[in-house]
XYZ file of C-alpha atoms in Angstrom:
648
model
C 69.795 -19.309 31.027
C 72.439 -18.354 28.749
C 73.054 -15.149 30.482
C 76.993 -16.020 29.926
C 76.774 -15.237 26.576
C 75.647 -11.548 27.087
C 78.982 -9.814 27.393
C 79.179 -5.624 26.909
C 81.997 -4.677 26.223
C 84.106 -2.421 28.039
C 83.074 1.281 26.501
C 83.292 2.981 29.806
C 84.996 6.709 28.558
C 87.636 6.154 31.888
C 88.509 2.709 30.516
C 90.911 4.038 28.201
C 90.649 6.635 25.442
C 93.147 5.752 22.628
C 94.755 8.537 21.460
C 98.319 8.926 20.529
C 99.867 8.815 24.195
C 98.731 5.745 25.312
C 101.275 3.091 25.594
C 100.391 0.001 22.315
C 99.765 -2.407 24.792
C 96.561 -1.206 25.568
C 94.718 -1.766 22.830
C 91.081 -2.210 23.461
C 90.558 -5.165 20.354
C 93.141 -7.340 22.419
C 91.099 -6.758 25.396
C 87.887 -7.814 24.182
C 89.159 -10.750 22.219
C 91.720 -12.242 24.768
C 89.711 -11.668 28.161
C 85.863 -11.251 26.942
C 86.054 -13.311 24.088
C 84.179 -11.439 21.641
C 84.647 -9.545 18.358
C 85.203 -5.673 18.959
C 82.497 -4.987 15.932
C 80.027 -6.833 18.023
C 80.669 -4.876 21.472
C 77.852 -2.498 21.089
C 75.268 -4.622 19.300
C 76.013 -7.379 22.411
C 75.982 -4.292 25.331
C 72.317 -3.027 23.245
C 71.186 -6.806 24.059
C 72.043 -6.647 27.416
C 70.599 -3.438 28.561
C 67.486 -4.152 26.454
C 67.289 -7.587 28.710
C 67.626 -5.712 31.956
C 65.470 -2.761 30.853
C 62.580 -5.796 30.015
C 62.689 -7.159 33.609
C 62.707 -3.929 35.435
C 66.373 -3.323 36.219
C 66.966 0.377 35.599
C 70.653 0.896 34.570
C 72.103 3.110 32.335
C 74.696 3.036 29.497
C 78.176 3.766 30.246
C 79.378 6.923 28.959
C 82.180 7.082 26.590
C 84.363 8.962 25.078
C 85.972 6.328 22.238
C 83.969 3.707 20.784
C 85.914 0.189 20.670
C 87.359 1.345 16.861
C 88.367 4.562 18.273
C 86.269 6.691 16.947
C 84.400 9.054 18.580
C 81.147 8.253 19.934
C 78.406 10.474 18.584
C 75.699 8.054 20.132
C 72.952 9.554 22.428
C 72.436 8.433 25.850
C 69.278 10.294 26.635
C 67.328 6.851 25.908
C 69.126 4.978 28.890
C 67.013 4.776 32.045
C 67.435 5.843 35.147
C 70.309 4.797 37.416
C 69.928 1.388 39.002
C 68.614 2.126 42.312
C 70.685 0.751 45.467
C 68.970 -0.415 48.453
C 69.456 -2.452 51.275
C 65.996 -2.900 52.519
C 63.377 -5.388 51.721
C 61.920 -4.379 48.099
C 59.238 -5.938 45.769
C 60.469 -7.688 43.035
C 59.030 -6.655 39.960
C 59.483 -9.623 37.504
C 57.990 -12.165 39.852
C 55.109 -12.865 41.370
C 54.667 -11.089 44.216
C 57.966 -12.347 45.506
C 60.106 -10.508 47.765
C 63.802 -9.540 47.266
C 66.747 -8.636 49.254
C 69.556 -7.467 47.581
C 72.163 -5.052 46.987
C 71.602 -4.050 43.591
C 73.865 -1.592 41.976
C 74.090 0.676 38.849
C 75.793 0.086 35.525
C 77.689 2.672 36.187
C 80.840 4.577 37.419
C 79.579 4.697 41.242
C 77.728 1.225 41.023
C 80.503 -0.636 42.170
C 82.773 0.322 44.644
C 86.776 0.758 43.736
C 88.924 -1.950 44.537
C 92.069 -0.979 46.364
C 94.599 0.299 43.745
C 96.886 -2.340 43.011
C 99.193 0.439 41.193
C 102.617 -1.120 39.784
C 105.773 1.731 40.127
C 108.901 0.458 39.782
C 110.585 3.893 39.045
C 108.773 6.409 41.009
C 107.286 5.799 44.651
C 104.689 8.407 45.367
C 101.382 9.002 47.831
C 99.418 10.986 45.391
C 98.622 9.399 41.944
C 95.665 10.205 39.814
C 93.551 7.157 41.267
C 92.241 9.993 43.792
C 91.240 11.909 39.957
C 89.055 9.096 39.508
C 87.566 8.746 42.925
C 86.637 12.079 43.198
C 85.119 11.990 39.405
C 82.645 9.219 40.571
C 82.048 10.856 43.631
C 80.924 14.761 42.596
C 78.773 13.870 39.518
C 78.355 9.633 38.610
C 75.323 10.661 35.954
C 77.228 13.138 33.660
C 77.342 11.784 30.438
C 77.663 14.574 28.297
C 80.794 15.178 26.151
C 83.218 17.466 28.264
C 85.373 19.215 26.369
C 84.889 20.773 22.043
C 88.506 20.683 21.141
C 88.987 22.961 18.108
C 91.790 22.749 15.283
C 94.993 24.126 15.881
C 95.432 27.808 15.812
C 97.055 28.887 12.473
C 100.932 30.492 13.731
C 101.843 33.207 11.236
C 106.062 32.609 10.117
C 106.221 36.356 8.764
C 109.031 37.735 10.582
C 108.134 40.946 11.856
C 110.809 43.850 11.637
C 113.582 43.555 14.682
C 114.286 47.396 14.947
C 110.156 47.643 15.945
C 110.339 47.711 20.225
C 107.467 45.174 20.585
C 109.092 42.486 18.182
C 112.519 42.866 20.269
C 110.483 42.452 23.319
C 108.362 39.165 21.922
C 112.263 37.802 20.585
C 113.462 38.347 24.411
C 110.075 37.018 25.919
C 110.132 33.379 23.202
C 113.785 33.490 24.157
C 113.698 33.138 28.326
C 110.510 30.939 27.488
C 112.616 28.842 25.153
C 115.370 28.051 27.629
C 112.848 27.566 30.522
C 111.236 24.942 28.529
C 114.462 23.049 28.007
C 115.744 23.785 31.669
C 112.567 22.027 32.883
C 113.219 19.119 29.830
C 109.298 19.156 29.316
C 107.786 17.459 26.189
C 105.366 19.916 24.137
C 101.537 18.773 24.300
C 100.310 16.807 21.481
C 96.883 18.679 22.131
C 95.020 20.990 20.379
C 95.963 24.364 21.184
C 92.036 25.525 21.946
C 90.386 23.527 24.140
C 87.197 24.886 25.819
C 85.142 23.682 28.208
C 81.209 22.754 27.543
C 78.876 24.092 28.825
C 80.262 26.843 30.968
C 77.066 26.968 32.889
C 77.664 23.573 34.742
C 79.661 25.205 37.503
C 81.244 25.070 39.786
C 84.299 23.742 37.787
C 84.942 20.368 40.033
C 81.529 18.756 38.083
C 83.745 19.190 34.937
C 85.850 15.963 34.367
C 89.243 15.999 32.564
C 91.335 12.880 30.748
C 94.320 11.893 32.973
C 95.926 11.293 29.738
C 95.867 15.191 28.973
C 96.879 16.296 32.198
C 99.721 14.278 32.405
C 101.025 15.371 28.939
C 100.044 18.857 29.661
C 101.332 19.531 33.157
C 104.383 19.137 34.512
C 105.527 17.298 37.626
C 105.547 20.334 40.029
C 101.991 21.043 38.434
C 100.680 17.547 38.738
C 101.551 17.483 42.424
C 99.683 20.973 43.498
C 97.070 19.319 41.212
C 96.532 16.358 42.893
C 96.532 18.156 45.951
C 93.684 19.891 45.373
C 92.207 17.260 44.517
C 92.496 15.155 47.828
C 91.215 18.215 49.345
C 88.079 18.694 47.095
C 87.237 14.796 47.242
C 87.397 15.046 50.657
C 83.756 16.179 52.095
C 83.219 20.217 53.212
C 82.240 18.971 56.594
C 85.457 16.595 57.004
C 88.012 19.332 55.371
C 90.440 19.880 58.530
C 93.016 23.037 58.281
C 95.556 23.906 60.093
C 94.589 26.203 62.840
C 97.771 28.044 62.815
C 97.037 31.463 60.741
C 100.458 31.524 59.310
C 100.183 28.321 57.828
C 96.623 27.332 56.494
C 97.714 23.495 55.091
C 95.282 21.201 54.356
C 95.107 18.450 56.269
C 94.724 14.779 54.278
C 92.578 12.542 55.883
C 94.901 10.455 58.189
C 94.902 6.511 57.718
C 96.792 5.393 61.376
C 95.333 7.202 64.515
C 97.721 8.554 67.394
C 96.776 6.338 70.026
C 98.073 9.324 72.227
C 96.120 11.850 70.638
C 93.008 10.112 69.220
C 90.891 13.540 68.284
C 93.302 15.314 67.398
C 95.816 15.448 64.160
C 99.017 16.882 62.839
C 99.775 19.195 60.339
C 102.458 18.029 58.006
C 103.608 21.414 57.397
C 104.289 23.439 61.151
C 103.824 20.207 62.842
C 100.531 22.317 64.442
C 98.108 20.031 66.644
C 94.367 20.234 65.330
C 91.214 19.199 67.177
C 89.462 16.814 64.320
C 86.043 18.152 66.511
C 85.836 21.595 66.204
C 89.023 22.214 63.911
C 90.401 24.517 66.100
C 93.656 24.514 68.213
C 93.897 21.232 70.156
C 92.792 20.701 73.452
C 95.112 19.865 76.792
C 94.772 16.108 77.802
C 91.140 15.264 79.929
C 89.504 18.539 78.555
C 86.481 17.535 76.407
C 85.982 19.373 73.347
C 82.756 22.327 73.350
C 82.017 20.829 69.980
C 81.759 17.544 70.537
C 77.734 17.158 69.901
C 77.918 13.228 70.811
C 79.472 13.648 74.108
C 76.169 16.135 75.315
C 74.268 13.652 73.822
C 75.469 11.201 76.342
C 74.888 13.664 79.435
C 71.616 14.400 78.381
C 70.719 10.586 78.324
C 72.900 10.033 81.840
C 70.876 13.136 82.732
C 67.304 11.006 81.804
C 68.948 8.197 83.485
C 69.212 9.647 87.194
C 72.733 11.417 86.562
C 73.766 14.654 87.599
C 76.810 16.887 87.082
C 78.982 17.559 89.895
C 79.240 21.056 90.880
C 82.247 21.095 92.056
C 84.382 18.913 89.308
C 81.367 17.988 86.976
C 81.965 14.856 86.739
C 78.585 12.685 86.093
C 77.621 10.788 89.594
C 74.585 8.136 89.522
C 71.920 8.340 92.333
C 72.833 4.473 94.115
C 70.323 5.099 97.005
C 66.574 6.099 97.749
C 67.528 9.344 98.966
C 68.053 12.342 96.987
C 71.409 12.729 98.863
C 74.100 12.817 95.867
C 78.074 12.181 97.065
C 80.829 12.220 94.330
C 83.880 10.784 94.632
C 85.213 14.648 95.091
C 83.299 14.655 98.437
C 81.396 17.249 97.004
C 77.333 16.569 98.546
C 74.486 17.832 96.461
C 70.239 17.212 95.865
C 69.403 15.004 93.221
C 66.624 17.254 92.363
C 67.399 20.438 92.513
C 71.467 20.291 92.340
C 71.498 22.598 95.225
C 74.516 21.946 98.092
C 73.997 19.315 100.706
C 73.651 20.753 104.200
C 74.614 17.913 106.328
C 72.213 19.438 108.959
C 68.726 20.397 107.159
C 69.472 18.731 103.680
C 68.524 20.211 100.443
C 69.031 23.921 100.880
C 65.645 24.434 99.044
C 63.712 21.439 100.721
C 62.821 19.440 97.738
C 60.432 16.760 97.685
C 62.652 14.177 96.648
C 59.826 10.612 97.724
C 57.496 12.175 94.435
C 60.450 12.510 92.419
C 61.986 9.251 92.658
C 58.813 7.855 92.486
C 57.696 9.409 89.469
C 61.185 8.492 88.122
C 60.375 4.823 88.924
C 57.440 4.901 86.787
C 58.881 6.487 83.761
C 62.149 3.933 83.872
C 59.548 0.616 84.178
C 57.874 2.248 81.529
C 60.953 2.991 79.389
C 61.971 -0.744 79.962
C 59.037 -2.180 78.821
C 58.551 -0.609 75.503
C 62.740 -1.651 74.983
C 61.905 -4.635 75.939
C 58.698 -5.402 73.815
C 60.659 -3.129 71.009
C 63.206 -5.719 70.864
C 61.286 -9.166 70.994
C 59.338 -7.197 68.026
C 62.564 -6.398 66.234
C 63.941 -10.432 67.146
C 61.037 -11.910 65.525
C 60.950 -9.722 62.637
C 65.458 -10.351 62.178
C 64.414 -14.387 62.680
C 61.993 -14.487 60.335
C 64.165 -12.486 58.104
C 67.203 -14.623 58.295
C 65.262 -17.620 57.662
C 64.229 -16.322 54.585
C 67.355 -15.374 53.303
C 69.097 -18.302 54.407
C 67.005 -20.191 52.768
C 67.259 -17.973 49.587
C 70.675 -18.416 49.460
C 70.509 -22.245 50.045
C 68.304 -22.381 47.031
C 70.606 -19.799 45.168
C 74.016 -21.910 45.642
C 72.143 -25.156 44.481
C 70.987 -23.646 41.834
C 72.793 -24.636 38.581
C 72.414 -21.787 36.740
C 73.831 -19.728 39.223
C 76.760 -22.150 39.833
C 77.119 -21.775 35.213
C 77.438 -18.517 35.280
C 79.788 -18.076 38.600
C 82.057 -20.469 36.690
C 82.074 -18.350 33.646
C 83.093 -15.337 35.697
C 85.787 -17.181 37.231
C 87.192 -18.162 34.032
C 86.967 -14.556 32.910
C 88.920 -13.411 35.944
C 91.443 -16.276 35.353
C 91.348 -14.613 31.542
C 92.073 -11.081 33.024
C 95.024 -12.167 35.221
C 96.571 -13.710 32.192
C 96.153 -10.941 29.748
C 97.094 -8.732 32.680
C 100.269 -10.230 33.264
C 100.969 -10.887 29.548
C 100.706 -6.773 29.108
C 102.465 -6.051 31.466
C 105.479 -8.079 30.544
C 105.061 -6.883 27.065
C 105.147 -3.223 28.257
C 108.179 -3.992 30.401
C 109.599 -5.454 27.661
C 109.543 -2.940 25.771
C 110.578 -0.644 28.466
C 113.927 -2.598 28.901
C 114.499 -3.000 25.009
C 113.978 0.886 24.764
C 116.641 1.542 27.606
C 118.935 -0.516 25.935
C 119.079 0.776 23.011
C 119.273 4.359 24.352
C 122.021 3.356 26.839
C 124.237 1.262 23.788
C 123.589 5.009 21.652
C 124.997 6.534 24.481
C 127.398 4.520 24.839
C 128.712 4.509 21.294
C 128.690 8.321 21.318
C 130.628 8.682 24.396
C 133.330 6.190 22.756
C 133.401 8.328 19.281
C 133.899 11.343 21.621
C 136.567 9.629 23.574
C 138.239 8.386 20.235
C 137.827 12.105 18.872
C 139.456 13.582 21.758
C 142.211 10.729 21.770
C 142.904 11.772 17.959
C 143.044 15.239 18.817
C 145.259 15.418 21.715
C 147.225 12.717 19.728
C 147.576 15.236 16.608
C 148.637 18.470 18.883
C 150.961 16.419 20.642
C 152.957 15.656 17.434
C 152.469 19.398 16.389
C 153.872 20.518 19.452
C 156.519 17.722 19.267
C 157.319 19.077 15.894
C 157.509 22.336 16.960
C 160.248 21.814 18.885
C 162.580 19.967 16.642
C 162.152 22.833 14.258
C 163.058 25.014 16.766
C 166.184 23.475 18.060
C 167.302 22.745 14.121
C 166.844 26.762 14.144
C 168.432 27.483 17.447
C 171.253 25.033 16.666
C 171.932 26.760 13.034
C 172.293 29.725 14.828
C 174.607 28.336 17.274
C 176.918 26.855 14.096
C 176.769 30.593 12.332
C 177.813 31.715 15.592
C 180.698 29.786 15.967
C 182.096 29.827 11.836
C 181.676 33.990 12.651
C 183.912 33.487 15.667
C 186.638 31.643 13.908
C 186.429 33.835 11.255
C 187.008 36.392 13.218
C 189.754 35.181 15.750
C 191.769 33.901 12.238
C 191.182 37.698 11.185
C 192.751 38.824 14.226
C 195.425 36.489 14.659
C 196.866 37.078 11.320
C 198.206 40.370 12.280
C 201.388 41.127 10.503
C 200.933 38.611 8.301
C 201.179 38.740 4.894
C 201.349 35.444 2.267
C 201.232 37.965 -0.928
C 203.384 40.396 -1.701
C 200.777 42.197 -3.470
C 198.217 42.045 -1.598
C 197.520 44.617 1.382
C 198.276 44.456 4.594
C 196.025 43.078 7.009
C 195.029 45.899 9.811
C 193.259 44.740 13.311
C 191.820 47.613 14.496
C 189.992 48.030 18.192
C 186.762 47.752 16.326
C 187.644 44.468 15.899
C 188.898 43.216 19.226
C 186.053 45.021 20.469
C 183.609 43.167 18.225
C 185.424 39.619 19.090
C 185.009 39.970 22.394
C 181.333 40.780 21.898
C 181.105 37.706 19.509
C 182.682 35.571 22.437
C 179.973 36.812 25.026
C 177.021 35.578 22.543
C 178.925 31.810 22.476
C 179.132 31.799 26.485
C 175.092 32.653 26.169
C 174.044 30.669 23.626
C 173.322 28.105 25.600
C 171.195 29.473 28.258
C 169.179 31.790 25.654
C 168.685 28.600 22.806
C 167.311 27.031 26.310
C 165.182 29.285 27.698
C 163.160 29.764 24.182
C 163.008 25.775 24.467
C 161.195 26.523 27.851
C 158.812 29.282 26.525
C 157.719 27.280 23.933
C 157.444 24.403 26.264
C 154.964 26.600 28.601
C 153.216 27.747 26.005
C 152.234 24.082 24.421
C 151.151 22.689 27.919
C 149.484 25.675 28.442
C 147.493 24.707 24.886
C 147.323 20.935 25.827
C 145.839 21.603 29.193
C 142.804 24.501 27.434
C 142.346 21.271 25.027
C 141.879 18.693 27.953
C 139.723 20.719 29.715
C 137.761 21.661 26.805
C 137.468 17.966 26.122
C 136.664 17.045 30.134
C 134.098 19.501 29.479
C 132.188 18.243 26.548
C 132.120 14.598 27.765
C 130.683 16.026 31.015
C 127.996 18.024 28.591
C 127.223 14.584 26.690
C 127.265 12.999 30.428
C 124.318 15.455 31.485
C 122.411 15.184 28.204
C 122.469 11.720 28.347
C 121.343 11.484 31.571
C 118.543 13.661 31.092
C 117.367 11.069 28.390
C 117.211 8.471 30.499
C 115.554 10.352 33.321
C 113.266 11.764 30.564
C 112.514 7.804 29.319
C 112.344 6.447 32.598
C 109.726 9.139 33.518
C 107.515 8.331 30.474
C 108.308 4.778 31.473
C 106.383 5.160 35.021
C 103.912 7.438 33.373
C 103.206 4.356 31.052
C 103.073 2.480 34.078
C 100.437 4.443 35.990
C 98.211 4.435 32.873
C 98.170 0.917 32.597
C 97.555 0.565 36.410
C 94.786 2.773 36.148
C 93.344 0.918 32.832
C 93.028 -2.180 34.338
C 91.453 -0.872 37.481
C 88.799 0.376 35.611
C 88.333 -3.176 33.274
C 88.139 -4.556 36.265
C 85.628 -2.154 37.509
C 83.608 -2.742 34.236
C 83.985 -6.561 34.530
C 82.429 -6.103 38.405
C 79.685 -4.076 37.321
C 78.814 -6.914 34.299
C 79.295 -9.053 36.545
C 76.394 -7.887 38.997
C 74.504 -7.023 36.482
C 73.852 -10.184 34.994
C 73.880 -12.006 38.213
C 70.777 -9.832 38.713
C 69.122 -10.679 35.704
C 69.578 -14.227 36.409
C 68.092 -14.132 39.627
C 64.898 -11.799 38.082
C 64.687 -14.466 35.208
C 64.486 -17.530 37.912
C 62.188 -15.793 40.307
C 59.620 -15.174 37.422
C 60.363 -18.496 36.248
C 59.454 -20.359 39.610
C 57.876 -17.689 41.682
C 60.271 -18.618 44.879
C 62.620 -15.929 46.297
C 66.173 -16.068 45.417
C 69.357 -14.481 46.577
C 72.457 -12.583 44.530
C 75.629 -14.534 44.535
C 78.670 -12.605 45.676
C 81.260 -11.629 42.763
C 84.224 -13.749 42.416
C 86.613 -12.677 44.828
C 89.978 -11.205 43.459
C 92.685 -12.637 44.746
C 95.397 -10.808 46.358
C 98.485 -10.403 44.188
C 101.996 -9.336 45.124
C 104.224 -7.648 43.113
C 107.625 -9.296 43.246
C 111.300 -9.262 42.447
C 110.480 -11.578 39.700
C 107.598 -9.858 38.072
C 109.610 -6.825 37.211
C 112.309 -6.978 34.932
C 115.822 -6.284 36.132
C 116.975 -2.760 35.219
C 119.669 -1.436 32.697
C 122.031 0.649 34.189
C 124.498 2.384 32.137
């Protein structure tokens, strides 16, 4: 049986669909070639084969939806010829390829909800979060596992008109103010634009409500943003969770869903806690919680159990209805209250004259005796029935399963599923150290740009504090070669004029006049000899102003320059928050990718494990058993497996 060779490939639309947002290590052709082994051109003619096989022996499973094809284009194939879901059963159920044998298996569809999901083995080494979009898929498989029309007619892009309109018109000012607050909101919230069509409908509108409509993680996570994604997957949790297991919060100014919980209070075991108020719930009737030893009304289970202690010879209490079993003959009923009442009636015990309304209890116990004998009896011959029918059973499938492990076509094609798993560890691991890789090469080069433009600005602000110091240095000296001209034509003016007014009377030539010193000039002397005992403090105090008035400048420049390397700071940390964020959305898509391959590989798996066992029971007409799937082993993300992070 060379059922080993039949390998479909893995066209499942939630696999992956590769569009321009999905990381390059993803690439479906790898995939198939590294882990299945097969050419990508030959993934649909091999998958035709396979479904052809089990449609020929009577397993009814249907084609996998999808929304790519393995060359990435899009799938205009019809699935209307696939037949109907694999059926899943655990009972006993006639095998239709052999003869008259008898099978008991869990079979399971080729499909989304054939296999159940493995626990998400989701790899974040950035962001740490309880909600991811794994509960997206869950709750896809769970409203609607046969929907395999397209979901969504995306149209071209909407064609933007660049005439300007006029700015004095009031509607154009209003649109410039409205694209200008939406403008800096966008780059407040550092949001990518959508590489999306602008139009996107939804098909057929009919098919409501809208949680049977499925969406691509890969567009809400480009589309929404992280506020959005949250509230999003919110609702989600809350719609895959079933109507009848939906728990509020009882308190009417608070309303919170309430998740599912995973530990139980061992304190309060019915009742949870909303996250919100901190509000205690009663998981039975949803209501406000219930004091400690009250039962709840609601609780259907619990008057199930009284009516059966009822049957059984119990009665309530009167007095603090607890249930008390009738030990003796009598109809005389004591609880442990003291309380005395009639077994048949429930009337108060007079210790006197008995039952209050004289009740024949002799005919009722006795007719009570009959009914329990009787009760026992059909148990008892119910269960030897049952213990035959579970031996004879168990024989069977032991010895089904004897003849399945020694089989060696089963042991073949276990080994070649093994080898495939061993495959998809390896390319696993291989992807993801290429994709960290890549991660840490990215980061490093957009921390070394960062780098090299925080030195330029450094340098730049170095040159230009530099350059005003020597201006201001400059400065100066041409002021004090001013101030200390002025202080020489001060002084030559005073000698000047003390030689003027010392020469009084004078005279060298006799024909030239006489010198006169008049009080204009003493007067102005004496004025000149108050501007030389000033000099000095005036020439010093313009030093000063000018001194003030360059640190003044020096200090606007530092601070100007603090401030734009704290700008470049900001911006540059936004990039890397902004790459470290597409980094950890990169890593959630390829968690989720190979959650799903592995998913696929399951469902392969079972599937031609069932069509071995249908070929083999024709073959020798004997009964044979399923072999489990290979069993997954349990890996741990450690220090090792990640790469070590670049910090800046």
């Amino acid at each position: 049986m060379a059922i080993s060779a039949l390998r479909p490939p893995l066209t499942d639309g939630d696999a992956i669909a590769m569009d321009v947002t999905a990381p390059p290590e993803l690439a479906e052709s790898s995939f198939l070639t590294e882990v299945l082994q097969i050419s990508p051109g030959d993934a649909s003619a091999i998958l035709d084969s396979l479904m052809a096989r089990a449609a020929s022996l009577g397993i009814a499973a249907s084609r996998p939806s999808t929304a790519l094809s393995t060359t990435g284009q899009p799938n205009t194939s019809s699935t209307a010829d696939s037949s109907v879901t694999l059926e899943t059963s655990h009972a006993r159920t006639a095998s239709t390829g052999s003869k008259a044998s008898v099978s008991t298996t869990l079979t399971s569809a080729f499909s989304d909800d054939g296999i159940p999901e493995p626990a998400a083995n989701t790899v974040t080494r950035k962001r740490s979060r309880n909600l991811t979009f794994s509960y997206y898929d869950k709750y896809l498989a769970q409203v609607n596992p046969h929907l395999h029309q397209s979901k969504f007619i995306s149209f071209p892009p909407t064609e933007r008109h660049n005439s300007t309109p006029s700015l004095f018109s009031v509607s154009s000012r209003k649109s410039y103010l409205a694209g200008l607050r939406h403008g800096l909101f966008k780059i407040s919230r550092r949001r990518k634009s959508s590489p999306f069509p602008e139009a996107i409908i939804m098909y057929a509108p009919t098919r409501l409500p809208l949680h049977t409509v499925e969406i691509w993680l890969t567009w809400l996570q480009s589309i929404l943003t992280r506020e959005e994604q949250n509230v999003f997957l919110k609702a989600v949790q809350q719609f895959s969770t079933p109507w009848e297991a939906r728990i509020f919060c009882s308190n009417p100014s608070c309303g919170e869903f309430i998740p599912p919980r995973i530990k139980i209070d061992p304190r309060h075991p019915f009742q949870v806690t909303c996250r919100k108020c901190q509000t205690r719930v009663c998981i039975m009737c949803k209501r406000d919680a219930h004091p400690v030893g009250h039962d709840c009304p609601s609780d259907t289970e619990l008057e199930a159990v009284l009516k059966i202690g009822e049957a059984s010879g119990w009665r309530r209490c009167y007095k603090c209805r607890t249930l008390v079993e009738l030990t003796q003959g009598c109809s005389h009923m004591t609880c442990r209250c003291k309380a005395q009442f009639c077994y048949v009636c429930g009337g108060v015990w007079d210790g006197t004259v008995g039952c209050a309304n004289y009740c024949n209890g002799e005919e009722v116990l006795e007719r009570r005796r009959i009914e329990e004998a009787e009760r026992l009896a059909a148990r008892e011959a119910e269960e030897a029935l049952k213990k035959e029918v579970a031996e004879k059973e168990a024989a069977e499938r032991l010895e089904a399963e004897k003849r399945t492990q020694e089989s060696p076509e089963f042991q073949a094609l276990q080994e070649t599923q093994i080898q495939e798993m061993e495959r998809y560890h390896t390319f696993e691991r291989k992807t993801k150290w290429l994709m960290w890789t890549r991660h840490s090469e990215e980061k490093l080069a957009l921390v070394e740009k960062h780098s090299g433009a925080i030195e330029k600005m450094k340098d730049r602000h170095l040159k230009t504090s530099a350059t005003l110091e020597d201006r201001q240095v400059q400065a100066e000296l041409e002021l004090r070669s001013t101030l200390e001209q002025s202080e020489r034509n001060v002084r030559i003016r005073l000698k000047h004029m003390e030689a003027y007014c010392d020469g009084l009377g004078q005279n060298t030539l006799e024909d030239m006049p006489k010198r006169t010193v008049t009080e204009r000039d003493l007067r102005e002397l004496g004025q000149q000899y108050n501007v030389e005992k000033n000099m000095k403090q005036l020439h010093q105090a313009k030093i000063n102003v000018m001194r003030d008035r360059q640190a003044k400048a020096l200090e606007e420049l530092l601070q100007r320059q603090e401030s734009e390397l704290e700008s470049l700071l900001e911006k540059n940390a936004a990039e890397i928050e902004d790459l470290e964020l597409s980094f950890a959305d990169e890593d959630d898509v390829l968690a989720t990718t190979f959650q799903r391959r592995k998913r696929i590989l399951e469902k392969r798996w079972e599937l031609s494990l069932r069509i071995l066992q249908k070929d083999l029971e024709a073959e020798k007409g004997v009964r044979y058993s399923t072999l489990g799937l290979p069993e997954w082993p349990q890996q741990k993300e450690s220090v090792d497996d990640n790469l070590s992070a670049v910090e800046e």
